[in-house]
mmCIF file of C-alpha atoms and ligand atoms in Angstrom:
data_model
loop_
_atom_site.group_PDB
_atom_site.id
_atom_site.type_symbol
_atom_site.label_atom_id
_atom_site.label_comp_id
_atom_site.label_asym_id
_atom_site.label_seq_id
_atom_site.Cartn_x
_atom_site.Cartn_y
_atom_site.Cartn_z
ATOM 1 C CA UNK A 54 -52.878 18.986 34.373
ATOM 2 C CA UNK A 55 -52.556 15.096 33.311
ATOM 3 C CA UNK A 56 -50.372 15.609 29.758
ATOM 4 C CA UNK A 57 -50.470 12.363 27.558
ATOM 5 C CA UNK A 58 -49.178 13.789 24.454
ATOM 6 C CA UNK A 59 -45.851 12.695 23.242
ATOM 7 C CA UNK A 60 -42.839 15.428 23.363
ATOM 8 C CA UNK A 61 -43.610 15.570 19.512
ATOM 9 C CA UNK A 62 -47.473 15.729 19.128
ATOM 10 C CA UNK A 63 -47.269 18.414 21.804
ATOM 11 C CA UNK A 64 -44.973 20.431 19.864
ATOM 12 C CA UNK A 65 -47.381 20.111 16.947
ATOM 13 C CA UNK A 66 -50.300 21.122 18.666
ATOM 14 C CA UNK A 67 -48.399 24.048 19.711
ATOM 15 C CA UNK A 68 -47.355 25.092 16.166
ATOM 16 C CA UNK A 69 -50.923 24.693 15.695
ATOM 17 C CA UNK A 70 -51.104 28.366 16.161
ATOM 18 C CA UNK A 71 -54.848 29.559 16.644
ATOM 19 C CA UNK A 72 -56.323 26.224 16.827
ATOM 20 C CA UNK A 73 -59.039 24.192 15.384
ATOM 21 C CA UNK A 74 -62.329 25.321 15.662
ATOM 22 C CA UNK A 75 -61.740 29.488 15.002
ATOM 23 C CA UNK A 76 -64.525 31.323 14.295
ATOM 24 C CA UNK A 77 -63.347 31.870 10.762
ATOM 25 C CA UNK A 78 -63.239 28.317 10.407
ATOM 26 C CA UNK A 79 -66.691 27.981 11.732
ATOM 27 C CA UNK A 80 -68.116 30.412 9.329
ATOM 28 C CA UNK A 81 -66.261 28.538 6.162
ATOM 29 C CA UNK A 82 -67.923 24.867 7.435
ATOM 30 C CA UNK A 83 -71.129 26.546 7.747
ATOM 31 C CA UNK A 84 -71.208 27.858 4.671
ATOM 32 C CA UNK A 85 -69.515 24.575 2.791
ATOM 33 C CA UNK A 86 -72.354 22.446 4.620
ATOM 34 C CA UNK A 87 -75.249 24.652 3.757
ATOM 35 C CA UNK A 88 -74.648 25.076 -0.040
ATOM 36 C CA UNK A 89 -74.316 20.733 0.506
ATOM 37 C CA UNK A 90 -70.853 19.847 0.366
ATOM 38 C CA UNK A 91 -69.864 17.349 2.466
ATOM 39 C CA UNK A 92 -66.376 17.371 3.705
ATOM 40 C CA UNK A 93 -64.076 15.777 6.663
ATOM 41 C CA UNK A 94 -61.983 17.696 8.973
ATOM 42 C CA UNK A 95 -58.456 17.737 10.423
ATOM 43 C CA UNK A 96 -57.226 15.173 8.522
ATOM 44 C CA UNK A 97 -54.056 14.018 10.374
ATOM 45 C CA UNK A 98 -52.911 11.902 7.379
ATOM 46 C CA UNK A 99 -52.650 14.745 5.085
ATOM 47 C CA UNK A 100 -49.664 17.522 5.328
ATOM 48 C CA UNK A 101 -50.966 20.399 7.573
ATOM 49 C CA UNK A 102 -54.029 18.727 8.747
ATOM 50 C CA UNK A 103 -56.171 20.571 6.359
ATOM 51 C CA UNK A 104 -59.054 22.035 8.267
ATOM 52 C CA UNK A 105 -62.130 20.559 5.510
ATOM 53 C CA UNK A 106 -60.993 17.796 3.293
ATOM 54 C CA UNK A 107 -63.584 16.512 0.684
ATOM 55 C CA UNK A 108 -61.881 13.315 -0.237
ATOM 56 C CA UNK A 109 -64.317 12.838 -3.291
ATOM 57 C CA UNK A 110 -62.691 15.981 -5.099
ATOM 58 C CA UNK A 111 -59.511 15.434 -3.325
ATOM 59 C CA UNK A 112 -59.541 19.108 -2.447
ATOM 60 C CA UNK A 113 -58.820 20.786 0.626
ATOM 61 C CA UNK A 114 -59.640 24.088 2.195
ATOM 62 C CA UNK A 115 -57.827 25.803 4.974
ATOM 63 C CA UNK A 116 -58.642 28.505 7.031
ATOM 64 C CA UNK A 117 -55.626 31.060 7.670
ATOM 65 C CA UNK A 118 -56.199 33.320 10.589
ATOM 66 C CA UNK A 119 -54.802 36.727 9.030
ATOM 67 C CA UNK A 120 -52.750 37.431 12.082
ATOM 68 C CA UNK A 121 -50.654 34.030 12.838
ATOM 69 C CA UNK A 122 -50.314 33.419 9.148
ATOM 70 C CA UNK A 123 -49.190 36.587 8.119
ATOM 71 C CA UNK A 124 -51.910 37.660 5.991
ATOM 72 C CA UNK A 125 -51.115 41.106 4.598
ATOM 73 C CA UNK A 126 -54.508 42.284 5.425
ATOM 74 C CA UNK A 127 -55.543 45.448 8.058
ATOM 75 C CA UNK A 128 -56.486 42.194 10.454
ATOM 76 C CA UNK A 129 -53.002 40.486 10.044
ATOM 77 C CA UNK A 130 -50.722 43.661 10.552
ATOM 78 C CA UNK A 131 -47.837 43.199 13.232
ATOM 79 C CA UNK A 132 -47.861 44.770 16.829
ATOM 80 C CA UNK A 133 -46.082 47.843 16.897
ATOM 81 C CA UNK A 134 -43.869 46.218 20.094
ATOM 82 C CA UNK A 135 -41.585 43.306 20.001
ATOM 83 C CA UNK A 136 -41.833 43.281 16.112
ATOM 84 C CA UNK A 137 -38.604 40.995 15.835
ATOM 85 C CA UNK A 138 -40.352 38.335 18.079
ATOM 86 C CA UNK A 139 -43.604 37.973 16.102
ATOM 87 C CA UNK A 140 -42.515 38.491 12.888
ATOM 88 C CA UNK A 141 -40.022 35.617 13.538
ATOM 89 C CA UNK A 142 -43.235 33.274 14.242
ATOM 90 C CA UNK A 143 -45.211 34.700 11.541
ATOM 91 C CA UNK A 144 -42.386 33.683 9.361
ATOM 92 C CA UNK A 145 -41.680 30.069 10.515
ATOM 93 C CA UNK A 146 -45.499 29.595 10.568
ATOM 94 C CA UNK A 147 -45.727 31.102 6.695
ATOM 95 C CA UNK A 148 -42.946 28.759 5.222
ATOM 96 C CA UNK A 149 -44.936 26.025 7.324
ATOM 97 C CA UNK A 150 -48.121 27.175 5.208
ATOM 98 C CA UNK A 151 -46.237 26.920 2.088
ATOM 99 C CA UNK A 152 -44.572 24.217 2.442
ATOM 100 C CA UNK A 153 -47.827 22.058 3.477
ATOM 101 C CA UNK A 154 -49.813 23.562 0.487
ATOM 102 C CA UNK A 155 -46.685 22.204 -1.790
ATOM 103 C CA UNK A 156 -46.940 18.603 -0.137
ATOM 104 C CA UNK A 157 -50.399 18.716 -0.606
ATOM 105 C CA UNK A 158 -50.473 19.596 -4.613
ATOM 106 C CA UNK A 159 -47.395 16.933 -4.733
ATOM 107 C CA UNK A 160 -50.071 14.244 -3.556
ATOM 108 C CA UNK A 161 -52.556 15.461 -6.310
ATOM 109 C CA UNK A 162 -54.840 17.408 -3.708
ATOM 110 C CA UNK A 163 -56.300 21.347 -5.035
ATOM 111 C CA UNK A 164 -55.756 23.768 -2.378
ATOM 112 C CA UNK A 165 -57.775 26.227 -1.498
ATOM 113 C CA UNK A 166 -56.586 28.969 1.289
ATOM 114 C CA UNK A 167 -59.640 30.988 3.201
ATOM 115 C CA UNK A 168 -58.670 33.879 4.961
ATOM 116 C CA UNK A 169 -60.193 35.298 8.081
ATOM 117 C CA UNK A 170 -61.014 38.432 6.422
ATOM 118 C CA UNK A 171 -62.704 36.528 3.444
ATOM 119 C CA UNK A 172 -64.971 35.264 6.159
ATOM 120 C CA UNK A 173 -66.021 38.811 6.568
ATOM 121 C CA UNK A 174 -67.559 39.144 2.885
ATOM 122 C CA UNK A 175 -70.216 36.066 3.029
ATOM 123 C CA UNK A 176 -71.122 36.935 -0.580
ATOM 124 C CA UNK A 177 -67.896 36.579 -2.603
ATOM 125 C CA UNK A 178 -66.846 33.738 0.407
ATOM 126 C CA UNK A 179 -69.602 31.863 -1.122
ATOM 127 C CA UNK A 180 -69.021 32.640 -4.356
ATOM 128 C CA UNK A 181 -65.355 31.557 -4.171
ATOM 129 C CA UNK A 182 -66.027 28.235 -2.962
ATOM 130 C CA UNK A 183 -68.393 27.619 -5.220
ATOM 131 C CA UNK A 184 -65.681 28.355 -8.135
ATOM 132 C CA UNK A 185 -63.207 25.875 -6.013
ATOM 133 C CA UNK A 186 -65.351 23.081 -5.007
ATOM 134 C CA UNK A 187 -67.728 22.427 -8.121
ATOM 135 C CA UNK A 188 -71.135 21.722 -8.239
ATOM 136 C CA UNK A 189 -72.490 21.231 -4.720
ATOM 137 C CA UNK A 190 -74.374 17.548 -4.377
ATOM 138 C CA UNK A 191 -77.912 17.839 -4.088
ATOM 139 C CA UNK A 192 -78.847 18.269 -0.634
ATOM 140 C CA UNK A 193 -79.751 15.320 1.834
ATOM 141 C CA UNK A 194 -82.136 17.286 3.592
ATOM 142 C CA UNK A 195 -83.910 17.948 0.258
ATOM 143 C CA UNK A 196 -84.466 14.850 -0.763
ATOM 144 C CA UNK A 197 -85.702 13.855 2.843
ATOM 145 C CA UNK A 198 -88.205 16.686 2.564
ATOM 146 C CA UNK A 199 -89.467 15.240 -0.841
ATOM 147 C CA UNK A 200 -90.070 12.204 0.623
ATOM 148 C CA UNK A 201 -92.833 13.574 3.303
HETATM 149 ZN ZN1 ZN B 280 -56.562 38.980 5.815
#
């Protein structure tokens, strides 16, 4: 396999534990779309590359898979082998969390952390986002409708 990444955005990709593009994410840009925010994603710029940025609020959501991130949730309980091993990575990867969240207040972005098992409860998801993000924009696809 033809690797072009640099020693260093390799070994961020790999701390990138879970990836882009989880389901859990998927659900939380679904949802964020269809009540009409708009947002970005992955921006690199920002500390953590938050997974939906909405530049306009200058708030950020990310989606924590329960497991990696060491939710304390019945989803993000350890292994019962090699406990010192994962609990180690779970660690590293919380301070990592915590530490991006901090950067991210210090630039004057609000923070808003989804976890996998939110996803779970559409209902109070929604409602949650709704009490982060603010009044949703009225809907593009509204107004195109109107104009038929
Ligand atoms: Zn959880």
């Amino acid at each position: 396999m033809v690797d072009n990444l640099t020693p260093e955005a390799r070994s961020r990709r790999m701390a990138r534990i879970g990836g882009k593009n989880t389901l859990p994410e998927m659900v939380v840009r679904k949802m964020a779309h269809g009540m009409g925010y708009r947002f970005r994603l992955h921006r690199r710029d920002l500390p953590g590359t938050p997974d939906l940025v909405f530049p306009g609020r200058k708030k950020v959501v990310m989606v924590h898979g329960c497991y990696w991130h060491g939710h304390g949730c019945k989803i993000g309980r350890l292994p019962k082998s090699n406990v010192g091993f994962w609990q180690e990575k779970i660690e590293r990867n919380r301070a990592r969390d915590e530490r991006n969240l901090l950067d991210l207040r210090k630039l004057g972005w609000k923070t808003l952390v989804v976890w996998q098992c939110e996803t779970r409860r559409p209902e109070e998801l929604r409602k949650s986002l709704r009490r982060f993000l603010g009044t949703p924009p009225k809907k593009p696809i509204d107004r195109d409708r109107a104009r038929r």
